[in-house]
Coordinates of C-alpha atoms and ligand atoms in Angstrom, one line a residue:
X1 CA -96.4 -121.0 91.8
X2 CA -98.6 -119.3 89.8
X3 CA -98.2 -118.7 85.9
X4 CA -100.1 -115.3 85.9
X5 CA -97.9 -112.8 83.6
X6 CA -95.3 -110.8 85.4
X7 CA -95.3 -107.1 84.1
X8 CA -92.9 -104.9 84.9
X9 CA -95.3 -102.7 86.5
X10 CA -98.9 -102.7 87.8
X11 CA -100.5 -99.8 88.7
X12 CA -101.2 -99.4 92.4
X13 CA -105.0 -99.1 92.9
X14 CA -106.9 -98.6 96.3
X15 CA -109.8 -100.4 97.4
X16 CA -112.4 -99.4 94.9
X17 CA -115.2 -98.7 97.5
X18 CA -112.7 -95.7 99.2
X19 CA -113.3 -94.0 95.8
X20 CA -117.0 -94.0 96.1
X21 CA -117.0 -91.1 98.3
X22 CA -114.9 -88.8 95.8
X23 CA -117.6 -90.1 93.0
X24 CA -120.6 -88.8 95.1
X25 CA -119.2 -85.7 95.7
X26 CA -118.5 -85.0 91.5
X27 CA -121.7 -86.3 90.8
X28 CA -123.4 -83.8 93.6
X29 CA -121.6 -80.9 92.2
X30 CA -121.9 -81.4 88.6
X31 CA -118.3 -79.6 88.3
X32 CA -116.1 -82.1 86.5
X33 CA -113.5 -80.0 84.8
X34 CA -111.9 -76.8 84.5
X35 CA -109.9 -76.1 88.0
X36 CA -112.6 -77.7 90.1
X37 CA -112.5 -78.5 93.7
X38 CA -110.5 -81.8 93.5
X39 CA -107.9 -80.1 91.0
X40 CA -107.4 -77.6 93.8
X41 CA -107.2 -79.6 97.0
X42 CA -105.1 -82.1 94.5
X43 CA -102.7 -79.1 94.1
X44 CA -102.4 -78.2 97.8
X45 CA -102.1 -81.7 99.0
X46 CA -99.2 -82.4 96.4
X47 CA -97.3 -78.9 97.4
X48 CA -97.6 -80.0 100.9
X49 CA -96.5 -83.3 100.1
X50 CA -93.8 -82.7 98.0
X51 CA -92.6 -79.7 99.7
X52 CA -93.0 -77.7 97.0
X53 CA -94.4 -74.1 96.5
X54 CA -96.0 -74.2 93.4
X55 CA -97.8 -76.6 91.1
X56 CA -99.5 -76.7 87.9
X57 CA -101.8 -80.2 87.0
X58 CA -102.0 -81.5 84.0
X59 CA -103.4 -84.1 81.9
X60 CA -100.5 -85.8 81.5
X61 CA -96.7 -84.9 82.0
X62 CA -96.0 -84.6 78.0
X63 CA -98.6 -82.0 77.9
X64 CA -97.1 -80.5 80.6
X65 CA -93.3 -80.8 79.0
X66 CA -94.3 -79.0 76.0
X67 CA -96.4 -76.3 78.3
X68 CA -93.2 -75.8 80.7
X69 CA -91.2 -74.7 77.6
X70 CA -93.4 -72.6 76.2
X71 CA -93.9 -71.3 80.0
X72 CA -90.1 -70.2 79.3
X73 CA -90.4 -68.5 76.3
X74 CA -88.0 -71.4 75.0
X75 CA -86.2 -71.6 71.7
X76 CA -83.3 -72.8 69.1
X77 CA -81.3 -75.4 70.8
X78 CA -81.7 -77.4 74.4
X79 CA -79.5 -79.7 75.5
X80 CA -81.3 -82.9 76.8
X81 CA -80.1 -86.6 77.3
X82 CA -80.9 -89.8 74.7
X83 CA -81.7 -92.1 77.2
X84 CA -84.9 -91.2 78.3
X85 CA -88.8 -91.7 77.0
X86 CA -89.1 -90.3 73.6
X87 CA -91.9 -87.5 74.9
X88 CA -88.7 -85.7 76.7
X89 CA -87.3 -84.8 73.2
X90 CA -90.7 -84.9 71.7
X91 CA -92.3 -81.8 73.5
X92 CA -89.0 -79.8 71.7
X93 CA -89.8 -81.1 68.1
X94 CA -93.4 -79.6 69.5
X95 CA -92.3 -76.3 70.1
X96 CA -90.2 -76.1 67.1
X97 CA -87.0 -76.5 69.3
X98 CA -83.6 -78.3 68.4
X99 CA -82.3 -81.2 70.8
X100 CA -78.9 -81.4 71.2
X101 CA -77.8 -84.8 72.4
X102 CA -75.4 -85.1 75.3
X103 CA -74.4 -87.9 76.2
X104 CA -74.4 -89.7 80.0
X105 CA -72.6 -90.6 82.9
X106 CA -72.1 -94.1 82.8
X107 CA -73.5 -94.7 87.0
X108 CA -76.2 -92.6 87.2
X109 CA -77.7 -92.7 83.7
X110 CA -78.5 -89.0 83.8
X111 CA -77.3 -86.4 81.7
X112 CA -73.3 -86.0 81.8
X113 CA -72.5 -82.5 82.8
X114 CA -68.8 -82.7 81.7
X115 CA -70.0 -82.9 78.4
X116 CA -72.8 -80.1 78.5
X117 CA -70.5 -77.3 77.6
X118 CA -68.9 -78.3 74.2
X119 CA -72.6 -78.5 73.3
X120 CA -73.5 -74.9 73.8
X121 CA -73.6 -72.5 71.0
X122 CA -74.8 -69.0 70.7
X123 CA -78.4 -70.4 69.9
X124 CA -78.5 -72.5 73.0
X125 CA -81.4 -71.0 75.4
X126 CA -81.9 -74.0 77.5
X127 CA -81.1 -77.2 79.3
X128 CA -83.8 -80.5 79.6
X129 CA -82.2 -83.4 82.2
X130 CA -84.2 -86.1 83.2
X131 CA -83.9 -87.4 86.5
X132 CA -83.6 -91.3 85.1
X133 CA -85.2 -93.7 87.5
X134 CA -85.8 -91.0 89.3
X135 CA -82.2 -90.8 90.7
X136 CA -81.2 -86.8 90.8
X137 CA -78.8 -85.6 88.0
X138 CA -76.2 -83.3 89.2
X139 CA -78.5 -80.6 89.8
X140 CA -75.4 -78.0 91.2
X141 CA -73.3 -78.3 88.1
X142 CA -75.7 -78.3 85.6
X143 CA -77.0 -75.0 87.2
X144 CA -73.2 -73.6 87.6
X145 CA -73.2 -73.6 84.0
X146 CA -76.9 -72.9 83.6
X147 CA -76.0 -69.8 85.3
X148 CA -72.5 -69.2 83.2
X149 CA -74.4 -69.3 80.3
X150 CA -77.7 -67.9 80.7
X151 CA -79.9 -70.8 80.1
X152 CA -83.1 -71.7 81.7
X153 CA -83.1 -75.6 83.4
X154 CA -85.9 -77.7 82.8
X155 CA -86.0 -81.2 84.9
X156 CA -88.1 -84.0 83.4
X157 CA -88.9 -85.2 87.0
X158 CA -91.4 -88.0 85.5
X159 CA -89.6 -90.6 87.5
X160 CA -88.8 -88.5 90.6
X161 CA -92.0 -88.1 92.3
X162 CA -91.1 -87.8 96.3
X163 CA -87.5 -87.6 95.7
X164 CA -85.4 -85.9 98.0
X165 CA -81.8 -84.8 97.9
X166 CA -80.1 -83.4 101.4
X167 CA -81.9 -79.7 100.9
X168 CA -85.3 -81.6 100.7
X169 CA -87.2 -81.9 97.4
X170 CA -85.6 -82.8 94.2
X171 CA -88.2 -80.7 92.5
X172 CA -87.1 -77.6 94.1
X173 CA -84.3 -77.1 91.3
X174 CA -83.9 -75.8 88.0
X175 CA -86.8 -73.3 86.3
X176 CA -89.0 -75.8 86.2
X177 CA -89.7 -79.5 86.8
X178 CA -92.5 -81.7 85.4
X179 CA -94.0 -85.0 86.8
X180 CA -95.6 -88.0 85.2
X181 CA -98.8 -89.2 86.9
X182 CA -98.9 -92.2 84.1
X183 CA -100.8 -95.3 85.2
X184 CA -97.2 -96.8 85.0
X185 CA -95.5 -94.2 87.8
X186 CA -95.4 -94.7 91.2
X187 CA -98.0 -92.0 91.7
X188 CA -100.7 -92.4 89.3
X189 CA -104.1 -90.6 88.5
X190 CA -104.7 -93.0 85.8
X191 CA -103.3 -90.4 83.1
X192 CA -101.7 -87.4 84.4
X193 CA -98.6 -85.2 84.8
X194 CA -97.9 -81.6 86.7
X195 CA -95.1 -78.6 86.5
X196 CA -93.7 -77.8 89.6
X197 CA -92.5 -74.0 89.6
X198 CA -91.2 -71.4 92.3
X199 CA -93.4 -68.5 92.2
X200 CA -96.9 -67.4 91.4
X201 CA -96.4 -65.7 88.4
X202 CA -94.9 -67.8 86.5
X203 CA -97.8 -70.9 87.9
X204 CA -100.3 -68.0 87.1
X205 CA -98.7 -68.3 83.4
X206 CA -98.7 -72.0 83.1
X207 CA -102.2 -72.1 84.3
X208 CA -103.6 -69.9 81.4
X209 CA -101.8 -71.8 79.1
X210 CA -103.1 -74.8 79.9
X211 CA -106.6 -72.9 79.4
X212 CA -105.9 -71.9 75.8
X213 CA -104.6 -68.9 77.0
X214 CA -107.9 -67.5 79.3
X215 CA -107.1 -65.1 81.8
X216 CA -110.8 -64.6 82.0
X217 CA -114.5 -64.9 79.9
X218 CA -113.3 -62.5 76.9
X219 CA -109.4 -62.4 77.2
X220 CA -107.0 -64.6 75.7
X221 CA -103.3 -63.4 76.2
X222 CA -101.8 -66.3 74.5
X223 CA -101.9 -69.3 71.9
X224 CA -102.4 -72.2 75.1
X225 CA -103.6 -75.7 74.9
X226 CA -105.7 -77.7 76.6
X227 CA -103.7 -79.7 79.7
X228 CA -106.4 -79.5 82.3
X229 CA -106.8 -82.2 84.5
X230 CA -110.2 -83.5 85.5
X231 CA -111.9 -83.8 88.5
X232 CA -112.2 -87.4 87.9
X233 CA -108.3 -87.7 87.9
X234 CA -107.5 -85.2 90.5
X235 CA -110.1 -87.2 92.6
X236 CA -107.9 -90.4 92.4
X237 CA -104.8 -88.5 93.1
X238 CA -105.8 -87.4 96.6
X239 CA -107.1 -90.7 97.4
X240 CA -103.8 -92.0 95.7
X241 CA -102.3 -89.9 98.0
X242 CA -103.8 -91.5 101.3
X243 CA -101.4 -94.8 100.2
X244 CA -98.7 -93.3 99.2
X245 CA -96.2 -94.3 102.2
X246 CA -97.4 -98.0 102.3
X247 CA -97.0 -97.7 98.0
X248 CA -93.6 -96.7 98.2
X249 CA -92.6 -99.0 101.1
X250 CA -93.4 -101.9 99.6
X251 CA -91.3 -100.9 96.6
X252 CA -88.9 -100.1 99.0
X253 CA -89.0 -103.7 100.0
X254 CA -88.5 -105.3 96.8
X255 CA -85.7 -103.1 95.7
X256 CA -83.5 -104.3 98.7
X257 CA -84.5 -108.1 98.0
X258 CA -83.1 -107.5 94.6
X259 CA -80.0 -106.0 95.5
X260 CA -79.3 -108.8 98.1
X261 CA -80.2 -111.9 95.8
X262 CA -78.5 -110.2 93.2
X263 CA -75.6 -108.7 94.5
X264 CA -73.5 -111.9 94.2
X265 CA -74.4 -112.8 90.0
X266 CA -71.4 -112.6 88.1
X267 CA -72.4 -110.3 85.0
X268 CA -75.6 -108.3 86.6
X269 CA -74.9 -105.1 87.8
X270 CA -77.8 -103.0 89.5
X271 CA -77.7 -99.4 89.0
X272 CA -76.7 -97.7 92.5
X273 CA -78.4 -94.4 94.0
X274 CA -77.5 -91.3 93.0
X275 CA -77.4 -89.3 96.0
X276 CA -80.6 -88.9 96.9
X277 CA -81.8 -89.1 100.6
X278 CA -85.5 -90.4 99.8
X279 CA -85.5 -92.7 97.2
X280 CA -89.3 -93.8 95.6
X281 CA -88.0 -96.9 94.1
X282 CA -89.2 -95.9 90.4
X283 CA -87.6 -98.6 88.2
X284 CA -85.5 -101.5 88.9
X285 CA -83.0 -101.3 86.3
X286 CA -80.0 -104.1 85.8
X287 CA -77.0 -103.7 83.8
X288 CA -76.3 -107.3 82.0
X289 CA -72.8 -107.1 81.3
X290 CA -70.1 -109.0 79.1
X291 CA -69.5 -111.8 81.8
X292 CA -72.6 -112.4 82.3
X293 CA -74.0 -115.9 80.2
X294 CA -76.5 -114.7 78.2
X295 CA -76.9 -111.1 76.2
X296 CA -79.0 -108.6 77.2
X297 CA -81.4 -109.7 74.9
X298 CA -81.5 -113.5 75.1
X299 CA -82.1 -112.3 78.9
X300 CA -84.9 -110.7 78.0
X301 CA -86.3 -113.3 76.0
X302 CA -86.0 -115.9 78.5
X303 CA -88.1 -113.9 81.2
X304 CA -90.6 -114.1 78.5
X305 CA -90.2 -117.1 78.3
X306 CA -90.9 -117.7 81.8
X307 CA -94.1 -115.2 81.8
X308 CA -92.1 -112.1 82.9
X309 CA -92.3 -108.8 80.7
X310 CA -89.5 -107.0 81.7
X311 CA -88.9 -103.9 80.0
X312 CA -85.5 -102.4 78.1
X313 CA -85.9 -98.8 79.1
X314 CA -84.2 -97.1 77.5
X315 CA -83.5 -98.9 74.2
X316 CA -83.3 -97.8 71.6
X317 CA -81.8 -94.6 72.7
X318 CA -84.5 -91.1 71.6
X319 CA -81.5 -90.3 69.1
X320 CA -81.8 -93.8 67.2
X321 CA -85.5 -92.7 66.0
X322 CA -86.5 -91.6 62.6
X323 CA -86.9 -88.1 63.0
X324 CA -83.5 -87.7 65.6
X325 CA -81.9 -89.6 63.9
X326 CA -80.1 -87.3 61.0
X327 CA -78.9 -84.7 63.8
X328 CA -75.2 -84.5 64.1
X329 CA -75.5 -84.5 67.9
X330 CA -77.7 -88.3 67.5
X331 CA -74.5 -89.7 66.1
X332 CA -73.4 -92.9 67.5
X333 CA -69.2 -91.2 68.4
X334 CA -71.2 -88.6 70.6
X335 CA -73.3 -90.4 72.6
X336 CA -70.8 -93.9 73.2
X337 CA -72.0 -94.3 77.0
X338 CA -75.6 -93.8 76.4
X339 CA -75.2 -96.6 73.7
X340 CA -73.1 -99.2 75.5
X341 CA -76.4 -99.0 78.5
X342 CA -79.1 -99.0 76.2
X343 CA -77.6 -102.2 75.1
X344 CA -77.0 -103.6 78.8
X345 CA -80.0 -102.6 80.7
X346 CA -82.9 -104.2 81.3
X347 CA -85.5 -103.1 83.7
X348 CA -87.0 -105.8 86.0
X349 CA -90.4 -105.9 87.5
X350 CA -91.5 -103.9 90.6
X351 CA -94.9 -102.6 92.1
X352 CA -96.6 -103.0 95.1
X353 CA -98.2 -105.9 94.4
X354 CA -95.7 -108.0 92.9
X355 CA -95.0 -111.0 95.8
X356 CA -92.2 -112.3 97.3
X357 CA -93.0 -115.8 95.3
X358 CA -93.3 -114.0 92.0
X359 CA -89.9 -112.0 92.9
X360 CA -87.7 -115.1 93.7
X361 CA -88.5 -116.7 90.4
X362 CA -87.6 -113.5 88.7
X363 CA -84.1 -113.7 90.4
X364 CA -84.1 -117.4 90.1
X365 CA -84.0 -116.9 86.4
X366 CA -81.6 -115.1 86.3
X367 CA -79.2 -116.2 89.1
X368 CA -79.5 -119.9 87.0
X369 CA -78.3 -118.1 84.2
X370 CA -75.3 -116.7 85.4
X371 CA -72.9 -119.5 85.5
X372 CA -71.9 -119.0 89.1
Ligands
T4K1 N1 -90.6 -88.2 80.5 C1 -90.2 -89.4 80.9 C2 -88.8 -89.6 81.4 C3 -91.1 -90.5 80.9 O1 -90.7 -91.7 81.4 C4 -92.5 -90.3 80.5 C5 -93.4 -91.4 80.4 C6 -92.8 -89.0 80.1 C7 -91.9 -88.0 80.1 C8 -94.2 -88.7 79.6 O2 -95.2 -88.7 80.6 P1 -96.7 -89.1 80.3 O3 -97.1 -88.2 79.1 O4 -96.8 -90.6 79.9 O5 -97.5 -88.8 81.5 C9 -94.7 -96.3 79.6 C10 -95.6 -95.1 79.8 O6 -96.7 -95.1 78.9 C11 -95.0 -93.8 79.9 O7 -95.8 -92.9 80.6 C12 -93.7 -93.8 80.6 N2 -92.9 -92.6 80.6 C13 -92.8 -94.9 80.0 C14 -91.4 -95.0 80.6 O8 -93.4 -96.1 80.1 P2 -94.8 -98.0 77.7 O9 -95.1 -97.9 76.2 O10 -93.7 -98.8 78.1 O11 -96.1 -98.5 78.5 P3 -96.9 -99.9 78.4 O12 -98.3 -99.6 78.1 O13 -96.1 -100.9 77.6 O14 -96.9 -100.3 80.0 C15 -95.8 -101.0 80.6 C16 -96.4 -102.1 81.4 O15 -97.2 -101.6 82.5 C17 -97.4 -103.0 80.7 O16 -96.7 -104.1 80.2 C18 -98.4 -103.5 81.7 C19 -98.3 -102.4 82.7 N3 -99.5 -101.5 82.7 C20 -99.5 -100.5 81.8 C21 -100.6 -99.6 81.8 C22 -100.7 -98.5 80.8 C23 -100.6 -101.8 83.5 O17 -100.6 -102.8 84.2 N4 -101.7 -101.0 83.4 C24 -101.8 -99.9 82.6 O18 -102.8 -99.2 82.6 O19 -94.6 -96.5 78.2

């Protein structure tokens, strides 16, 4: 068996020669930024692919976060989950906007919408979900009382690339979602990230203020930034998106062998679908609960032990940091069930590459652990 370390990802990478042709036709044009070429075949390939109408690229999905938001014109409070990445709440501290913790359902990790409307309050303009893991939140009540209150939706779809509920792509709801194309997602252009939004206006918008505001040579309409994406990156996407189907089969692959080989360890619990009808097999989350031998941690530790890095997403929760911290909706009493899983989970490896060898001493670890 081999020793190498066991990550719990590894970027998917094509055969390097297949991206010689992309290189050649970059270095024969000279244009290698700035909505060139590959940015806009990049753009139509991923609306074809993703079923989608509209969509923005970035340099990488925090950029585009804090870009969707200001898309929106959004301010005061937004109502967002604290188990996620820190950039979800992040990109509001960026635009000067107050998160409001809510706390989670305790199956599919996403954002509890039971709880959403004690949370509302006159300055309330917006609400930020995450689709965690890339299983869909409950998009139709959160927009029943998106609608009932007014406020604009934002999805942090970083994890949801390809997802599809029973009405086709998850990306299709809410104002706006955004995409992570991080070297760590299961569709990655090295670094970058993309808004996906339902008309041309409002893409027109987001694409000048990713330009620092442009609309053309002497005209600048409004304080933007610069999220471009380069040709070098949306180069590797479209090639990235040539392997896509065999990328997300094989992850496909290794999330069934987990569930079976783990299915009968007292104490692990994996974290079920939520609904969706096309999964992409983001994460392989576990839940180590109370009957199980060791903590989460000790877990943890002893994978390390054993060469494998997997990962506790998401601990500590966004509202245990420094600056969330002192909020009243970060307290501890508010957010009990996002607490009790950012203690329990634990986020085994899973990438197209890991092999089946590599993936039975993973769950040989832990099945010898479990006291069965
Ligand atoms: N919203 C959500 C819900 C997100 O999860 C994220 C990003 C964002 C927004 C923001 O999108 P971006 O601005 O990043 O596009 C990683 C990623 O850096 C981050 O993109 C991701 N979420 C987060 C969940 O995970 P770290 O600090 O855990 O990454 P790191 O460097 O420890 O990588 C994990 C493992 O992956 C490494 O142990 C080895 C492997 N790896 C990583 C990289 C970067 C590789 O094999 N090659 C690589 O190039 O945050």
């Amino acid at each position: 068996m081999s020793d190498r370390p066991i990550f719990v990802t590894q970027p998917y990478l094509p055969p390097l020669e297949e991206f010689v042709p992309y290189l050649e036709k970059i270095w024969a044009n000279k244009t290698l930024t700035n909505g060139g070429p590959m940015h806009q075949q990049l753009e139509k390939a991923l609306c074809e692919y993703l079923g989608v109408e509209h969509i923005a690229l970035f340099a990488n999905g925090t950029l585009a976060l804090v870009t969707a938001l200001q898309a929106l014109r959004i301010t005061g409070e937004v109502i967002t989950t604290p188990y996620s990445f820190v950039a979800t709440a992040h990109s509001l501290l960026w635009n000067g906007i107050k998160p409001v913790f809510v706390d989670i359902d305790p199956n599919t990790l996403n954002l509890d919408p039971v709880k959403i409307e004690a949370a509302i309050t006159p300055q309330t303009t917006a609400i930020l979900p995450v689709h965690c893991y890339g299983h869909p939140c409950n998009v139709r009540e959160i927009q029943r009382i998106a609608d009932n209150y007014n406020l604009k939706v934002i999805y942090d779809a970083a994890h949801a690339f390809g997802v599809q509920d029973e009405g086709g792509s998850l990306l299709r709801h809410g104002d706006m979602s955004v995409l992570s194309f991080h070297a760590t997602k299961v569709f990655n252009t090295f670094e970058g990230g993309a808004i996906v939004c339902p008309d041309a206006k409002t893409k027109q918008r987001i694409d000048q203020l990713k330009n620092f505001g442009f609309v053309d040579e002497i005209t600048v309409v409004a304080p933007g930034i610069n999220g471009k994406m380069s040709e070098i990156n949306a180069a590797f996407g479209l090639l990235q998106l040539q392997h896509i189907e065999e990328v997300i089969a094989s992850r496909r692959k290794i999330d069934l062998t987990y569930r079976e080989l783990l299915k009968g360890v007292k104490g692990i619990r994996c974290v079920e679908d939520a609904g969706e009808v096309v999964a992409n097999y983001s994460y392989f989350p576990i839940l180590v609960e109370a009957d199980y031998r060791l903590s989460r941690d000790e877990l943890y530790q002893k994978l390390k032990d054993n060469n494998v890095f997997a990962r506790r997403y998401f601990y500590p929760l966004i509202s245990d940091f420094p600056m969330y911290r002192g909020m009243q909706s970060a307290q501890k009493d508010n957010l009990t069930v996002a607490d009790q899983m950012a203690e329990k989970v634990l986020c085994l490896p899973i990438y197209p590459a890991l092999s089946q060898v590599e993936q039975e001493k993973i769950i040989k670890i832990i099945s010898d652990e479990s006291g069965n």
